[in-house]
Amino acid sequence: MPLDPIDLGLFASRLNALCDEMGAVLRNAAFSPNIRDRLDFSCAVFDGQGGLCAQAAHIPVHLGSMAYAMADVVAALDWSPGDMVVLNDPYLGGTHLPDVTLIAPLYAAAAARGRSDQDGAPIAFLVNRAHHADIGASSPGSMPLARTLAEEGLILPPTHLIRGGVLQTEFLEGILGATRNPGDARGDFFAQIGANRAGLARLGTLVDGMGAAAYRGALDDLNDYGERLARAALAVLPPGLYRYEDWMDDDGQGTRDIPIQVAMTVSAGGVHLDFSGTAPQVPGNINCPLSVAAAAVLYCFRCLMPPQTPACAGTFRPIALTAPVGCLLNARRPAAVAAGNVETSTRVVDVVLGALAQAVPERIPAASHGSMNNLAMGSTDPAAPWDYYETIGGGMGAGPAGGGWSGVQTHMTNTLNTPIEVLESRYPLRVTRYALRRGSGGAGQRPGGDGLIREIAFLAPAQVTLLTERRRHAPWGSGGGADGAAGVNRLNGRDLPGKVTLTVAAGDRLRLETPGGGGWGAEDDCAAEERVQLRPIRGLSEK
């Protein structure tokens, strides 16, 4: 018998709450600022076949890619009670190598510790994914300007880290030995293990209390409910074919102005996005596996749905995508992908929003800053090793309902910044300026948000890698609004490329000025009804 609306709401809330608890455990137990302070992690629950059941409000690029790839991971492995599997291989369920995923199965008769002697298939999987600032790449921060996946660090195909409740110590020590700071890395791995154990305990209690059959029935109800809400939200899109194109600045290896194209078909059956026409994979590391592109697509459509829409597999049933094998968004091994996860995913959002702006211009904002403005750095001196990685916010695009926010993360990430006190106490760095980049948001009836200025002085020699976008192609305005300002990178006042690795000396100053968001609406006095009919530049529609 289907759950009534109140019981279904309570069931969904309990699943969401246990994901939140997993995240709290992971944050509080982690050693590295990247996980503990920036919150670069995500937690979710999947069913026994790898279908998404619930997730916390963590990192969209983590969770969407897990939802797309998890079924293949589940089907490929032999599971037993007490197991935990680790992976980071982007071509086998990961995103990029620094994002390390731990997966734990739950069996129907699980006790509070998540252990069971019951035979049969798992009823659920508890998953967390966390960004490790050091995963064994040759350059500090493990975000190098690479040409192959092997250059980006240690590759972990799905492998048992814990087998039947027994930690595979030799395997773990091999991972830790590839890092510059094994102590911090060990602490982060055990924090991830602890987060999954917390999830096993909470979900085990829920399943044992309901019974396995009732739990599976409730998931069916949840997925059906999610699908109904999704189809109702998509029904506002006028049927037709909508195309859009945008560009990546470069790949860091000499290839510039790299197109991403989408043809979005809206019909009564749902939405299909075809990325044919997107550039082939490139020598640099802005390639991405299809799961990362899928994460960006799912995110865009999730934003059109009402807040109570559950983050479950049923919600995404009406949405499909294709991309040619070997293109930028569906790269072949061994293409490098470190920046594909952080930069290309963000441009996919801009492209999908550009197409949606033609269908429902009254609901879609202008482009946001369009880059995670990645900064990776550290010491290559084995006597004083350190690694650090951060993403830096920018300007949000303005929309029909209001102007863009300033100095924020947008779209595919929602990490925090590392507090200056933490940064300066742990590393030989000093933050000399951290401010809004006034006037960088695009003008319009509703102006785009301003980017940020972040300037760091080095107190010791270091190696630095920048992976940034929107330095050549500015974030577009919409509905007659102006583009946001492009970003700028400088070392000691000298302009730097958007993607670069360099060695700095004590006393050098690195300054990042991040892009502003696009403006929305013309600044003249024309009626609002006329303004929303204006189309984003570079877009065209076919109905």
Coordinates of C-alpha atoms in Angstrom, one line a residue:
M1 CA 0.0 0.0 0.0
P2 CA 1.5 3.4 -1.0
L3 CA 2.6 5.7 1.8
D4 CA 0.3 8.7 2.5
P5 CA 1.8 12.1 1.8
I6 CA 2.8 12.7 5.5
D7 CA 4.5 9.4 5.9
L8 CA 6.3 9.8 2.6
G9 CA 7.5 13.3 3.6
L10 CA 8.8 11.9 6.9
F11 CA 10.5 9.0 5.1
A12 CA 12.3 11.4 2.7
S13 CA 13.3 13.7 5.6
R14 CA 14.8 10.7 7.5
L15 CA 16.9 9.8 4.5
N16 CA 18.1 13.4 4.0
A17 CA 18.9 13.7 7.7
L18 CA 21.1 10.7 7.7
C19 CA 23.1 12.1 4.8
D20 CA 23.5 15.4 6.7
E21 CA 24.7 13.4 9.7
M22 CA 27.2 11.6 7.6
G23 CA 28.5 15.0 6.4
A24 CA 28.8 16.2 10.0
V25 CA 30.8 13.2 11.0
L26 CA 33.1 13.6 8.0
R27 CA 33.7 17.3 8.6
N28 CA 34.3 17.0 12.3
A29 CA 36.7 14.0 12.0
A30 CA 38.7 15.2 8.9
F31 CA 42.3 16.5 9.3
S32 CA 42.7 18.6 6.1
P33 CA 41.3 22.2 5.7
N34 CA 40.1 21.2 2.3
I35 CA 37.5 18.8 3.9
R36 CA 37.1 20.3 7.4
D37 CA 37.0 24.0 6.5
R38 CA 36.1 24.2 2.8
L39 CA 33.5 21.4 3.0
D40 CA 34.7 19.8 -0.3
F41 CA 32.8 16.6 0.2
S42 CA 29.4 15.0 -0.4
C43 CA 27.3 12.2 1.1
A44 CA 24.4 10.2 -0.3
V45 CA 22.3 7.0 -0.1
F46 CA 21.7 4.6 -3.0
D47 CA 19.4 1.6 -3.3
G48 CA 20.7 -2.0 -3.8
Q49 CA 21.0 -1.5 -7.6
G50 CA 22.8 1.8 -7.4
G51 CA 19.9 4.2 -7.9
L52 CA 20.0 7.5 -6.0
C53 CA 17.7 7.7 -2.9
A54 CA 18.8 10.8 -1.1
Q55 CA 21.7 13.2 -0.8
A56 CA 22.7 16.1 1.4
A57 CA 23.0 19.6 0.0
H58 CA 26.7 19.2 -0.7
I59 CA 28.6 19.4 -4.0
P60 CA 26.4 19.1 -7.2
V61 CA 29.3 17.8 -9.4
H62 CA 30.0 15.1 -6.9
L63 CA 26.4 13.9 -6.4
G64 CA 25.2 14.2 -9.9
S65 CA 28.1 12.2 -11.3
M66 CA 27.7 9.5 -8.5
A67 CA 24.0 9.2 -9.4
Y68 CA 24.9 8.7 -13.1
A69 CA 27.7 6.1 -12.6
M70 CA 26.8 4.3 -9.4
A71 CA 24.8 1.5 -11.0
D72 CA 27.8 0.3 -13.0
V73 CA 30.0 0.3 -9.9
V74 CA 27.5 -1.7 -7.9
A75 CA 27.0 -4.3 -10.7
A76 CA 30.8 -4.8 -11.2
L77 CA 31.8 -5.8 -7.7
D78 CA 31.3 -8.7 -5.3
W79 CA 29.8 -7.3 -2.1
S80 CA 29.6 -8.8 1.4
P81 CA 28.6 -7.4 4.8
G82 CA 31.3 -5.2 6.4
D83 CA 32.8 -4.1 3.0
M84 CA 33.9 -0.7 2.0
V85 CA 35.2 0.0 -1.5
V86 CA 37.3 3.0 -2.5
L87 CA 37.6 4.5 -6.0
N88 CA 38.7 7.7 -7.8
D89 CA 39.1 6.5 -11.4
P90 CA 37.1 9.0 -13.5
Y91 CA 36.4 6.3 -16.1
L92 CA 35.1 3.8 -13.5
G93 CA 32.7 6.0 -11.5
G94 CA 34.8 8.8 -10.3
T95 CA 35.1 12.5 -11.3
H96 CA 38.8 13.4 -11.1
L97 CA 41.5 11.8 -9.1
P98 CA 41.5 14.1 -6.0
D99 CA 37.8 13.1 -5.4
V100 CA 38.0 9.9 -3.5
T101 CA 34.8 7.9 -3.0
L102 CA 34.0 5.3 -0.3
I103 CA 31.1 3.0 -0.8
A104 CA 29.6 0.7 2.0
P105 CA 26.8 -1.8 1.4
L106 CA 23.9 -2.3 3.9
Y107 CA 22.1 -5.6 4.2
A108 CA 18.5 -5.9 5.3
A109 CA 19.2 -7.4 8.7
A110 CA 21.9 -4.9 9.5
A111 CA 22.5 -4.2 13.1
A112 CA 23.4 -0.7 14.4
R113 CA 27.0 -1.2 13.4
G114 CA 26.1 -2.0 9.8
R115 CA 27.2 -5.7 10.1
S116 CA 25.2 -8.7 9.2
D117 CA 25.6 -12.4 8.5
Q118 CA 22.7 -12.5 6.2
D119 CA 23.3 -13.7 2.7
G120 CA 21.9 -12.0 -0.4
A121 CA 22.2 -8.7 -2.1
P122 CA 22.6 -5.4 -0.3
I123 CA 19.5 -3.3 0.2
A124 CA 21.3 0.0 0.1
F125 CA 24.7 1.7 -0.3
L126 CA 26.1 4.5 1.8
V127 CA 28.5 6.7 -0.1
N128 CA 30.7 9.7 0.5
R129 CA 33.1 11.5 -1.8
A130 CA 35.8 13.9 -0.5
H131 CA 38.4 16.0 -2.3
H132 CA 42.0 15.1 -1.2
A133 CA 44.4 18.0 -1.8
D134 CA 47.2 15.4 -2.3
I135 CA 46.5 12.3 -4.3
G136 CA 50.1 11.7 -5.4
A137 CA 50.5 13.9 -8.4
S138 CA 54.0 15.3 -9.0
S139 CA 52.8 18.9 -8.5
P140 CA 51.5 20.1 -5.1
G141 CA 47.8 20.2 -4.8
S142 CA 47.4 17.3 -7.3
M143 CA 45.8 19.5 -9.9
P144 CA 48.6 19.6 -12.5
L145 CA 48.5 20.8 -16.1
A146 CA 48.6 17.2 -17.3
R147 CA 48.2 15.5 -20.6
T148 CA 47.3 12.0 -19.4
L149 CA 45.4 10.6 -16.4
A150 CA 48.5 9.0 -15.0
E151 CA 50.2 12.4 -14.6
E152 CA 47.4 13.5 -12.3
G153 CA 48.1 11.2 -9.4
L154 CA 47.3 7.8 -8.0
I155 CA 44.5 6.0 -9.9
L156 CA 42.2 3.8 -7.7
P157 CA 39.9 1.5 -9.6
P158 CA 37.0 0.2 -7.4
T159 CA 38.9 -1.8 -4.7
H160 CA 38.1 -3.1 -1.3
L161 CA 39.5 -0.9 1.4
I162 CA 37.7 -2.9 4.0
R163 CA 36.8 -6.5 3.3
G164 CA 34.3 -8.3 5.7
G165 CA 35.0 -5.7 8.4
V166 CA 38.8 -6.0 8.1
L167 CA 40.9 -3.0 7.0
Q168 CA 43.2 -3.8 4.1
T169 CA 46.2 -2.1 5.8
E170 CA 48.8 -2.8 3.2
F171 CA 46.6 -1.3 0.5
L172 CA 45.8 1.8 2.6
E173 CA 49.5 2.3 3.4
G174 CA 50.3 2.2 -0.3
I175 CA 47.8 5.0 -0.9
L176 CA 49.2 7.1 2.0
G177 CA 52.8 6.5 0.8
A178 CA 52.1 8.3 -2.4
T179 CA 51.2 11.5 -0.5
R180 CA 53.4 14.2 1.0
N181 CA 51.6 14.2 4.3
P182 CA 50.5 10.7 5.1
G183 CA 49.3 11.7 8.6
D184 CA 46.7 14.1 7.3
A185 CA 45.7 11.7 4.5
R186 CA 45.2 8.9 7.0
G187 CA 43.0 11.1 9.1
D188 CA 40.8 12.0 6.1
F189 CA 40.4 8.4 5.1
F190 CA 39.4 7.4 8.5
A191 CA 37.0 10.3 8.6
Q192 CA 35.4 9.0 5.4
I193 CA 35.1 5.5 6.9
G194 CA 33.5 7.0 10.0
A195 CA 31.0 8.9 8.0
N196 CA 29.9 5.7 6.2
R197 CA 29.6 3.8 9.5
A198 CA 27.4 6.6 10.8
G199 CA 25.2 6.2 7.8
L200 CA 25.1 2.4 8.1
A201 CA 24.0 2.7 11.7
R202 CA 21.2 5.2 11.0
L203 CA 19.9 3.5 7.9
G204 CA 20.2 0.1 9.5
T205 CA 17.9 1.3 12.3
L206 CA 15.4 2.7 9.7
V207 CA 15.3 -0.5 7.6
D208 CA 15.1 -2.8 10.6
G209 CA 12.2 -0.8 12.0
M210 CA 10.3 -0.8 8.7
G211 CA 11.2 -4.1 7.3
A212 CA 13.1 -4.6 4.1
A213 CA 9.9 -5.0 2.0
A214 CA 8.3 -1.9 3.4
Y215 CA 11.6 0.1 2.9
R216 CA 11.8 -0.9 -0.8
G217 CA 8.1 0.0 -1.2
A218 CA 8.7 3.4 0.3
L219 CA 11.6 4.0 -2.1
D220 CA 9.3 3.1 -5.0
D221 CA 6.8 5.7 -3.7
L222 CA 9.5 8.3 -3.4
N223 CA 10.8 7.7 -6.9
D224 CA 7.3 7.9 -8.3
Y225 CA 6.7 11.1 -6.4
G226 CA 10.0 12.6 -7.7
E227 CA 9.1 11.7 -11.3
R228 CA 5.6 13.4 -11.0
L229 CA 7.2 16.6 -9.7
A230 CA 9.9 16.5 -12.4
R231 CA 7.4 16.0 -15.2
A232 CA 5.2 18.8 -13.8
A233 CA 8.2 21.2 -13.8
L234 CA 9.3 20.2 -17.3
A235 CA 5.7 20.6 -18.6
V236 CA 6.2 24.4 -18.5
L237 CA 8.9 24.1 -21.3
P238 CA 7.4 24.7 -24.7
P239 CA 8.0 21.7 -27.0
G240 CA 10.7 22.4 -29.5
L241 CA 14.4 22.2 -30.4
Y242 CA 16.7 24.7 -28.7
R243 CA 20.4 25.1 -29.5
Y244 CA 23.2 26.9 -27.7
E245 CA 27.0 27.2 -27.9
D246 CA 29.6 28.5 -25.6
W247 CA 33.4 28.1 -25.4
M248 CA 36.1 27.0 -23.0
D249 CA 39.0 29.5 -23.0
D250 CA 41.8 27.0 -23.5
D251 CA 43.1 23.6 -22.3
G252 CA 46.5 24.8 -20.9
Q253 CA 48.3 23.0 -23.8
G254 CA 47.8 25.5 -26.6
T255 CA 44.3 24.7 -27.8
R256 CA 42.0 27.8 -27.5
D257 CA 38.3 28.6 -28.0
I258 CA 37.0 25.1 -27.5
P259 CA 33.2 24.8 -28.3
I260 CA 30.6 23.1 -26.3
Q261 CA 27.3 22.7 -28.2
V262 CA 23.9 21.4 -27.1
A263 CA 20.7 20.7 -29.0
M264 CA 17.9 20.4 -26.4
T265 CA 14.7 18.6 -27.5
V266 CA 11.6 19.1 -25.4
S267 CA 8.7 16.8 -25.9
A268 CA 5.8 15.3 -24.0
G269 CA 8.0 12.4 -23.1
G270 CA 10.7 14.5 -21.4
V271 CA 13.9 16.3 -22.4
H272 CA 16.8 15.0 -24.4
L273 CA 20.1 16.9 -24.7
D274 CA 22.5 16.1 -27.5
F275 CA 26.0 17.4 -27.3
S276 CA 27.0 16.5 -30.8
G277 CA 29.1 19.3 -32.3
T278 CA 31.1 19.7 -29.1
A279 CA 34.9 19.7 -29.7
P280 CA 36.8 16.5 -29.6
Q281 CA 38.8 15.7 -26.5
V282 CA 41.9 17.9 -26.2
P283 CA 45.5 17.4 -25.1
G284 CA 45.0 19.3 -21.8
N285 CA 43.0 18.3 -18.8
I286 CA 39.7 20.0 -19.4
N287 CA 38.2 16.7 -20.7
C288 CA 35.6 15.0 -18.6
P289 CA 33.9 11.6 -18.4
L290 CA 30.2 11.6 -19.4
S291 CA 29.2 11.3 -15.7
V292 CA 30.5 14.8 -15.0
A293 CA 28.6 16.2 -18.0
A294 CA 25.5 14.4 -16.7
A295 CA 26.0 16.0 -13.3
A296 CA 25.8 19.5 -14.8
V297 CA 22.7 18.6 -16.9
L298 CA 20.8 17.1 -13.9
Y299 CA 21.7 20.1 -11.8
C300 CA 20.2 22.6 -14.3
F301 CA 16.9 20.8 -14.4
R302 CA 16.8 20.2 -10.7
C303 CA 16.9 24.0 -10.3
L304 CA 13.6 24.2 -12.3
M305 CA 11.9 21.9 -9.9
P306 CA 10.1 22.9 -6.6
P307 CA 12.2 22.8 -3.4
Q308 CA 10.4 19.7 -2.0
T309 CA 11.5 17.6 -5.0
P310 CA 13.4 14.6 -3.6
A311 CA 16.9 14.0 -4.9
C312 CA 16.3 10.5 -6.1
A313 CA 16.5 8.4 -9.3
G314 CA 12.9 8.9 -10.2
T315 CA 13.3 12.6 -10.3
F316 CA 15.7 12.3 -13.3
R317 CA 13.8 9.7 -15.3
P318 CA 12.4 12.3 -17.8
I319 CA 15.9 13.6 -18.6
A320 CA 18.4 12.0 -21.0
L321 CA 21.6 13.1 -22.6
T322 CA 24.1 11.9 -25.3
A323 CA 27.6 13.0 -26.2
P324 CA 29.8 11.4 -28.9
V325 CA 32.5 9.1 -27.5
G326 CA 35.8 10.9 -27.7
C327 CA 34.5 14.4 -27.4
L328 CA 35.3 16.8 -24.6
L329 CA 32.3 15.7 -22.6
N330 CA 32.8 11.9 -23.1
A331 CA 36.5 11.5 -23.2
R332 CA 38.4 8.3 -23.8
R333 CA 41.0 7.0 -21.4
P334 CA 43.7 8.0 -20.8
A335 CA 42.7 11.7 -21.3
A336 CA 43.5 14.0 -18.4
V337 CA 40.4 15.2 -16.6
A338 CA 41.4 17.2 -13.5
A339 CA 40.0 20.5 -14.8
G340 CA 37.1 18.8 -16.6
N341 CA 35.4 18.2 -13.2
V342 CA 35.8 21.7 -12.0
E343 CA 35.8 23.9 -15.1
T344 CA 34.2 22.1 -18.0
S345 CA 31.2 21.0 -15.8
T346 CA 30.6 24.7 -15.1
R347 CA 30.6 25.6 -18.8
V348 CA 28.1 22.8 -19.5
V349 CA 25.8 24.5 -17.0
D350 CA 26.1 27.8 -19.0
V351 CA 25.3 26.0 -22.2
V352 CA 22.3 24.2 -20.8
L353 CA 21.0 27.4 -19.2
G354 CA 21.6 29.2 -22.5
A355 CA 19.3 26.7 -24.2
L356 CA 16.7 26.9 -21.4
A357 CA 16.7 30.7 -21.6
Q358 CA 15.2 30.5 -25.1
A359 CA 12.4 28.2 -23.8
V360 CA 11.6 30.0 -20.6
P361 CA 13.5 33.3 -20.6
E362 CA 11.4 34.6 -17.7
R363 CA 13.0 31.9 -15.4
I364 CA 16.6 31.7 -16.4
P365 CA 19.5 33.9 -15.2
A366 CA 22.5 35.2 -17.0
A367 CA 25.8 33.3 -16.8
S368 CA 27.6 33.3 -13.5
H369 CA 31.4 33.6 -13.2
G370 CA 31.8 30.3 -14.8
S371 CA 35.0 29.1 -13.1
M372 CA 36.0 27.5 -9.8
N373 CA 39.2 29.6 -10.1
N374 CA 41.3 26.7 -8.9
L375 CA 44.5 27.4 -7.0
A376 CA 46.8 24.5 -6.1
M377 CA 50.1 25.1 -4.4
G378 CA 52.7 23.7 -2.0
S379 CA 56.3 22.8 -1.5
T380 CA 58.3 20.3 -3.4
D381 CA 61.0 20.3 -0.7
P382 CA 60.8 16.8 1.0
A383 CA 62.1 18.3 4.2
A384 CA 59.2 20.7 4.5
P385 CA 56.3 19.3 2.5
W386 CA 52.9 20.9 2.3
D387 CA 49.9 20.9 -0.1
Y388 CA 47.0 23.2 -0.4
Y389 CA 44.1 23.6 -2.8
E390 CA 41.2 26.0 -2.9
T391 CA 38.5 27.3 -5.2
I392 CA 37.6 30.9 -5.2
G393 CA 34.1 32.4 -5.7
G394 CA 33.0 35.1 -8.2
G395 CA 29.9 36.9 -9.3
M396 CA 26.5 35.2 -9.8
G397 CA 24.5 36.0 -12.9
A398 CA 21.5 38.2 -12.5
G399 CA 18.0 36.9 -13.3
P400 CA 14.4 38.0 -13.8
A401 CA 13.8 37.8 -10.0
G402 CA 16.8 39.8 -8.8
G403 CA 20.4 40.9 -9.2
G404 CA 23.3 38.4 -8.9
W405 CA 25.1 37.8 -5.6
S406 CA 28.7 38.9 -5.2
G407 CA 31.7 36.8 -4.1
V408 CA 30.0 33.4 -4.0
Q409 CA 30.5 29.9 -5.4
T410 CA 27.9 29.0 -8.0
H411 CA 26.3 26.1 -9.7
M412 CA 28.6 23.0 -9.6
T413 CA 30.2 23.7 -6.3
N414 CA 29.1 25.3 -3.0
T415 CA 32.3 25.0 -1.0
L416 CA 33.3 27.6 1.6
N417 CA 36.5 29.6 1.5
T418 CA 39.3 28.6 3.8
P419 CA 39.4 31.0 6.7
I420 CA 42.4 33.3 6.5
E421 CA 43.3 32.3 10.1
V422 CA 43.5 28.6 9.1
L423 CA 45.4 29.3 5.9
E424 CA 48.0 31.5 7.6
S425 CA 48.5 29.2 10.6
R426 CA 49.0 26.1 8.6
Y427 CA 51.0 27.2 5.5
P428 CA 53.8 29.7 4.8
L429 CA 51.3 32.2 3.2
R430 CA 49.8 35.5 4.0
V431 CA 46.6 36.9 2.6
T432 CA 47.3 40.5 1.7
R433 CA 43.9 41.3 0.1
Y434 CA 40.5 39.7 0.0
A435 CA 37.7 41.9 -1.3
L436 CA 34.9 42.2 -3.8
R437 CA 35.9 43.2 -7.3
R438 CA 33.7 46.3 -7.5
G439 CA 32.1 46.9 -10.9
S440 CA 32.9 43.5 -12.4
G441 CA 29.2 42.4 -12.6
G442 CA 27.5 43.0 -15.9
A443 CA 25.1 46.0 -16.1
G444 CA 21.4 45.6 -16.7
Q445 CA 18.0 46.1 -15.3
R446 CA 19.3 43.7 -12.7
P447 CA 23.1 43.8 -12.5
G448 CA 25.3 40.7 -12.2
G449 CA 27.2 40.0 -9.0
D450 CA 30.8 41.2 -8.5
G451 CA 33.8 38.8 -8.5
L452 CA 36.5 38.6 -5.8
I453 CA 40.0 39.8 -5.5
R454 CA 42.3 37.4 -3.6
E455 CA 45.9 38.3 -3.2
I456 CA 48.4 35.9 -1.5
A457 CA 52.0 36.6 -0.5
F458 CA 54.4 33.7 -0.2
L459 CA 56.6 33.4 2.8
A460 CA 58.6 30.6 1.3
P461 CA 59.3 29.2 -2.1
A462 CA 56.4 27.2 -3.6
Q463 CA 55.1 25.6 -6.8
V464 CA 51.7 27.0 -7.9
T465 CA 49.2 25.8 -10.5
L466 CA 46.2 27.8 -11.7
L467 CA 43.3 26.2 -13.5
T468 CA 40.9 29.1 -14.3
E469 CA 38.3 29.9 -16.9
R470 CA 36.4 32.9 -18.2
R471 CA 39.6 34.8 -18.8
R472 CA 39.0 35.1 -22.6
H473 CA 35.3 34.5 -22.9
A474 CA 33.4 36.7 -20.4
P475 CA 30.2 35.4 -18.7
W476 CA 27.3 36.3 -20.9
G477 CA 24.4 38.6 -20.0
S478 CA 20.8 37.7 -20.8
G479 CA 17.7 39.5 -22.0
G480 CA 19.7 42.6 -23.0
G481 CA 22.0 42.6 -20.0
A482 CA 25.7 43.2 -20.3
D483 CA 28.4 40.6 -19.9
G484 CA 30.3 40.3 -16.7
A485 CA 34.0 41.2 -16.6
A486 CA 36.4 38.5 -17.5
G487 CA 38.8 37.3 -14.8
V488 CA 42.5 38.2 -14.4
N489 CA 45.5 36.4 -12.9
R490 CA 48.7 38.2 -12.0
L491 CA 52.0 37.5 -10.3
N492 CA 53.8 40.5 -9.0
G493 CA 51.7 42.7 -11.3
R494 CA 52.4 40.6 -14.4
D495 CA 49.5 39.0 -16.2
L496 CA 49.4 35.2 -16.2
P497 CA 47.6 32.7 -18.4
G498 CA 44.3 31.2 -17.2
K499 CA 46.1 27.8 -16.8
V500 CA 49.7 27.8 -15.7
T501 CA 52.2 26.1 -13.4
L502 CA 55.0 28.3 -12.0
T503 CA 57.6 28.4 -9.2
V504 CA 57.4 31.4 -6.8
A505 CA 59.9 32.8 -4.4
A506 CA 59.5 34.2 -0.9
G507 CA 58.0 37.6 -1.2
D508 CA 56.1 37.0 -4.5
R509 CA 52.5 38.0 -4.6
L510 CA 49.8 36.1 -6.5
R511 CA 46.6 38.0 -7.3
L512 CA 43.4 36.5 -8.7
E513 CA 40.5 38.8 -9.9
T514 CA 37.6 36.5 -10.5
P515 CA 34.9 37.1 -13.2
G516 CA 31.7 38.9 -12.4
G517 CA 28.2 37.6 -13.3
G518 CA 26.3 38.6 -16.4
G519 CA 23.6 41.3 -16.1
W520 CA 19.9 40.6 -16.9
G521 CA 17.5 42.9 -18.8
A522 CA 18.1 46.1 -20.8
E523 CA 18.6 49.2 -18.7
D524 CA 16.1 51.3 -20.7
D525 CA 12.5 51.8 -19.8
C526 CA 10.9 49.2 -22.0
A527 CA 8.1 47.1 -20.5
A528 CA 9.1 44.0 -18.6
E529 CA 7.0 41.9 -21.0
E530 CA 9.2 43.1 -23.9
R531 CA 12.4 42.6 -22.0
V532 CA 11.9 38.9 -21.3
Q533 CA 11.4 38.2 -25.0
L534 CA 15.0 39.2 -25.8
R535 CA 17.2 36.2 -26.4
P536 CA 20.7 35.5 -25.0
I537 CA 23.4 36.2 -27.5
R538 CA 24.7 33.3 -29.5
G539 CA 21.4 31.4 -29.0
L540 CA 18.8 30.4 -31.5
S541 CA 15.6 28.4 -31.3
E542 CA 13.6 26.1 -33.6
K543 CA 10.0 25.3 -32.8

